[in-house]
CSV table of C-alpha atoms in Angstrom, one decimal:
chain,number,residue,atom,x,y,z
S,829,MET,CA,69.6,-62.9,2.4
S,830,ASN,CA,68.3,-59.8,3.5
S,831,VAL,CA,70.3,-57.8,6.4
S,832,LEU,CA,69.6,-54.6,8.0
S,833,VAL,CA,71.9,-51.6,7.3
S,834,GLN,CA,72.7,-51.1,10.7
S,835,ASP,CA,73.9,-54.8,10.5
S,836,LEU,CA,76.2,-54.4,7.5
S,837,LYS,CA,79.8,-55.1,7.6
S,838,ALA,CA,82.6,-54.3,4.9
S,839,GLY,CA,83.1,-57.6,2.7
S,840,PHE,CA,79.1,-57.9,2.1
S,841,VAL,CA,78.5,-57.8,-1.9
S,842,VAL,CA,75.1,-56.3,-3.1
S,843,LYS,CA,72.9,-59.1,-4.6
S,844,GLU,CA,70.3,-56.8,-6.3
S,845,ASP,CA,70.5,-53.2,-7.2
S,846,VAL,CA,69.6,-50.7,-3.9
S,847,CYS,CA,67.3,-48.2,-5.4
S,848,SER,CA,66.3,-44.6,-3.7
S,849,GLN,CA,63.1,-43.5,-2.8
S,850,GLY,CA,63.0,-41.9,-6.3
S,851,GLY,CA,63.6,-44.8,-8.3
S,852,HIS,CA,67.4,-44.3,-9.0
S,853,ILE,CA,70.1,-46.8,-8.5
S,854,ILE,CA,72.2,-45.7,-5.2
S,855,MET,CA,74.3,-49.4,-5.7
S,856,PRO,CA,74.1,-51.6,-7.9
S,857,LYS,CA,74.1,-55.4,-8.2
S,858,GLY,CA,78.1,-56.8,-7.3
S,859,MET,CA,79.1,-53.9,-5.6
S,860,LYS,CA,81.1,-54.8,-2.4
S,861,ILE,CA,80.4,-52.9,0.9
S,862,THR,CA,82.6,-50.7,2.5
S,863,LYS,CA,82.0,-48.4,5.6
S,864,HIS,CA,81.9,-45.4,3.3
S,865,ARG,CA,78.9,-47.0,1.5
S,866,ILE,CA,77.1,-48.0,4.5
S,867,GLN,CA,76.9,-44.2,5.5
S,868,VAL,CA,75.5,-43.6,1.9
S,869,LEU,CA,72.8,-46.0,2.3
S,870,ARG,CA,72.3,-44.6,5.7
S,871,ALA,CA,72.0,-41.1,4.3
S,872,PHE,CA,69.5,-42.4,1.9
S,873,LEU,CA,67.2,-43.8,4.8
S,874,ILE,CA,67.4,-47.3,3.6
S,875,LYS,CA,66.6,-49.7,5.9
S,876,GLU,CA,67.1,-53.4,4.7
S,877,ILE,CA,69.2,-54.9,1.6
S,878,ARG,CA,69.7,-58.1,-0.2
S,879,VAL,CA,73.2,-59.4,0.1
S,880,GLN,CA,75.3,-62.5,-0.7
S,881,GLU,CA,77.4,-64.1,1.7
S,882,ARG,CA,80.3,-62.1,3.2
S,883,THR,CA,83.5,-62.0,0.9
S,884,SER,CA,86.9,-63.3,2.1
S,885,LEU,CA,88.7,-59.6,3.2
S,886,SER,CA,91.9,-61.9,2.9
S,887,ASN,CA,93.1,-59.7,-0.3
S,888,PRO,CA,95.1,-57.0,1.9
S,889,GLU,CA,96.4,-55.8,-1.4
S,890,GLU,CA,93.1,-55.2,-3.0
S,891,GLU,CA,92.2,-53.3,0.3
S,892,ILE,CA,95.6,-51.4,0.7
S,893,ASN,CA,94.9,-50.2,-3.4
S,894,GLU,CA,91.4,-49.1,-2.3
S,895,LEU,CA,92.5,-47.3,0.3
S,896,TYR,CA,95.6,-45.5,-1.1
S,897,GLU,CA,93.3,-44.4,-4.2
S,898,SER,CA,90.6,-42.8,-1.6
S,899,ILE,CA,93.2,-41.0,0.3
S,900,GLU,CA,94.9,-39.7,-3.2
S,901,LYS,CA,91.2,-38.6,-3.9
S,902,TYR,CA,91.2,-36.7,-0.2
S,903,ASN,CA,94.7,-34.9,-1.0
S,904,THR,CA,93.9,-33.9,-4.7
S,905,PHE,CA,90.7,-32.5,-3.3
S,906,VAL,CA,92.5,-30.5,-0.5
S,907,ASP,CA,95.1,-29.1,-2.8
S,908,GLN,CA,92.3,-27.9,-5.4
S,909,TYR,CA,90.1,-26.1,-2.6
S,910,LYS,CA,93.1,-24.5,-1.3
S,911,LYS,CA,94.1,-23.4,-4.7
S,912,ALA,CA,90.7,-22.7,-5.5
S,913,ILE,CA,90.5,-20.5,-2.0
S,914,GLU,CA,93.9,-18.5,-3.2
S,915,GLU,CA,92.4,-17.9,-6.6
S,916,TYR,CA,89.2,-16.5,-4.9
S,917,LYS,CA,91.4,-14.4,-2.7
S,918,LYS,CA,93.5,-12.7,-5.2
S,919,ILE,CA,89.9,-12.1,-7.2
S,920,PHE,CA,88.6,-10.9,-4.5
S,921,GLN,CA,91.4,-8.3,-3.7
S,922,GLY,CA,91.1,-7.1,-7.2
S,923,TRP,CA,87.4,-6.1,-6.8
S,924,GLN,CA,88.2,-4.3,-3.5
S,925,ALA,CA,91.1,-2.4,-5.7
S,926,GLY,CA,88.9,-1.7,-8.1
S,927,MET,CA,88.4,-4.2,-10.8
S,928,MET,CA,85.1,-4.9,-12.5
S,929,ILE,CA,83.7,-7.9,-11.8
S,930,ASP,CA,84.2,-10.8,-14.5
S,931,MET,CA,81.4,-13.6,-14.1
S,932,ILE,CA,82.9,-15.1,-17.4
S,933,ASP,CA,86.2,-15.6,-15.4
S,934,ILE,CA,84.8,-16.7,-12.8
S,935,ARG,CA,82.8,-19.3,-14.0
S,936,LYS,CA,85.8,-20.7,-16.0
S,937,ARG,CA,87.7,-20.8,-13.0
S,938,PHE,CA,85.4,-22.7,-10.2
S,939,ILE,CA,82.8,-24.5,-12.4
S,940,PRO,CA,85.5,-27.4,-13.0
S,941,PHE,CA,86.6,-27.9,-9.5
S,942,PHE,CA,82.8,-27.7,-8.4
S,943,LYS,CA,82.2,-30.4,-11.1
S,944,ASP,CA,84.5,-32.5,-10.2
S,945,PHE,CA,84.3,-32.5,-6.0
S,946,SER,CA,80.9,-32.2,-5.4
S,947,THR,CA,80.9,-35.3,-3.5
S,948,SER,CA,79.2,-35.7,0.4
S,949,SER,CA,82.3,-36.8,1.9
S,950,HIS,CA,83.7,-33.6,0.5
S,951,ILE,CA,81.4,-31.4,1.6
S,952,LEU,CA,80.9,-33.1,5.2
S,953,ASN,CA,84.6,-32.0,5.7
S,954,LEU,CA,84.7,-28.7,4.4
S,955,CYS,CA,85.2,-26.9,7.6
S,956,ARG,CA,88.1,-29.5,8.3
S,957,TYR,CA,89.8,-27.4,5.6
S,958,GLN,CA,89.2,-23.4,6.8
S,959,SER,CA,91.5,-21.6,8.8
S,960,LYS,CA,90.2,-18.8,10.7
S,961,GLU,CA,92.4,-15.8,9.0
S,962,ASN,CA,91.1,-17.1,5.8
S,963,TYR,CA,87.4,-17.9,6.8
S,964,PHE,CA,86.3,-14.6,4.6
S,965,TYR,CA,87.3,-16.7,1.5
S,966,HIS,CA,86.7,-20.2,2.5
S,967,HIS,CA,82.9,-19.3,3.0
S,968,PRO,CA,82.0,-18.2,-0.7
S,969,VAL,CA,83.8,-21.3,-1.8
S,970,ALA,CA,82.4,-23.5,0.6
S,971,VAL,CA,78.7,-22.6,-0.4
S,972,GLY,CA,79.1,-22.8,-3.9
S,973,LEU,CA,80.5,-26.3,-3.4
S,974,ILE,CA,77.2,-27.1,-1.1
S,975,ALA,CA,75.2,-25.5,-3.8
S,976,ALA,CA,77.2,-27.5,-7.0
S,977,PHE,CA,76.3,-30.7,-4.9
S,978,ILE,CA,72.9,-29.8,-4.0
S,979,GLY,CA,72.3,-29.0,-7.5
S,980,LEU,CA,73.6,-32.2,-9.1
S,981,TRP,CA,71.7,-34.0,-6.4
S,982,VAL,CA,68.3,-32.7,-7.7
S,983,PHE,CA,68.7,-33.1,-11.2
S,984,SER,CA,70.1,-36.5,-10.7
S,985,TYR,CA,66.4,-37.3,-9.6
S,986,GLU,CA,64.7,-36.0,-12.7
């Protein structure tokens, strides 16, 4: 059955692959709809999708496991983000002290972080992790994450 994205509820199952306007699969057939996935569909301006009847939400153990996994990923990102800020702070203070800029070292340190955590949920929440005192150090790391996200997004449509 076809359901408008605005009417979707957690528990529906995607009946046919959902594709972006560029023809790339956003959600494969058989994927269970969650609140986050509904947001993804809205972000891609999808109006309606074909779904199977709602599955039972009576498996609380599975839902709890999914929740713990998402919390673990969130905490990992926050920890890694704070570590990246501290690393950038040390590097920047070295530059202020007269050290040369070593782009190879900077790339080695930050590119893996940008690749691992360039997801829309992390990008949308960057402002939550900033502090007024360290804004000067948060800004370049946040810009790097946003640039990595945009780059990955653009190249995924080629």
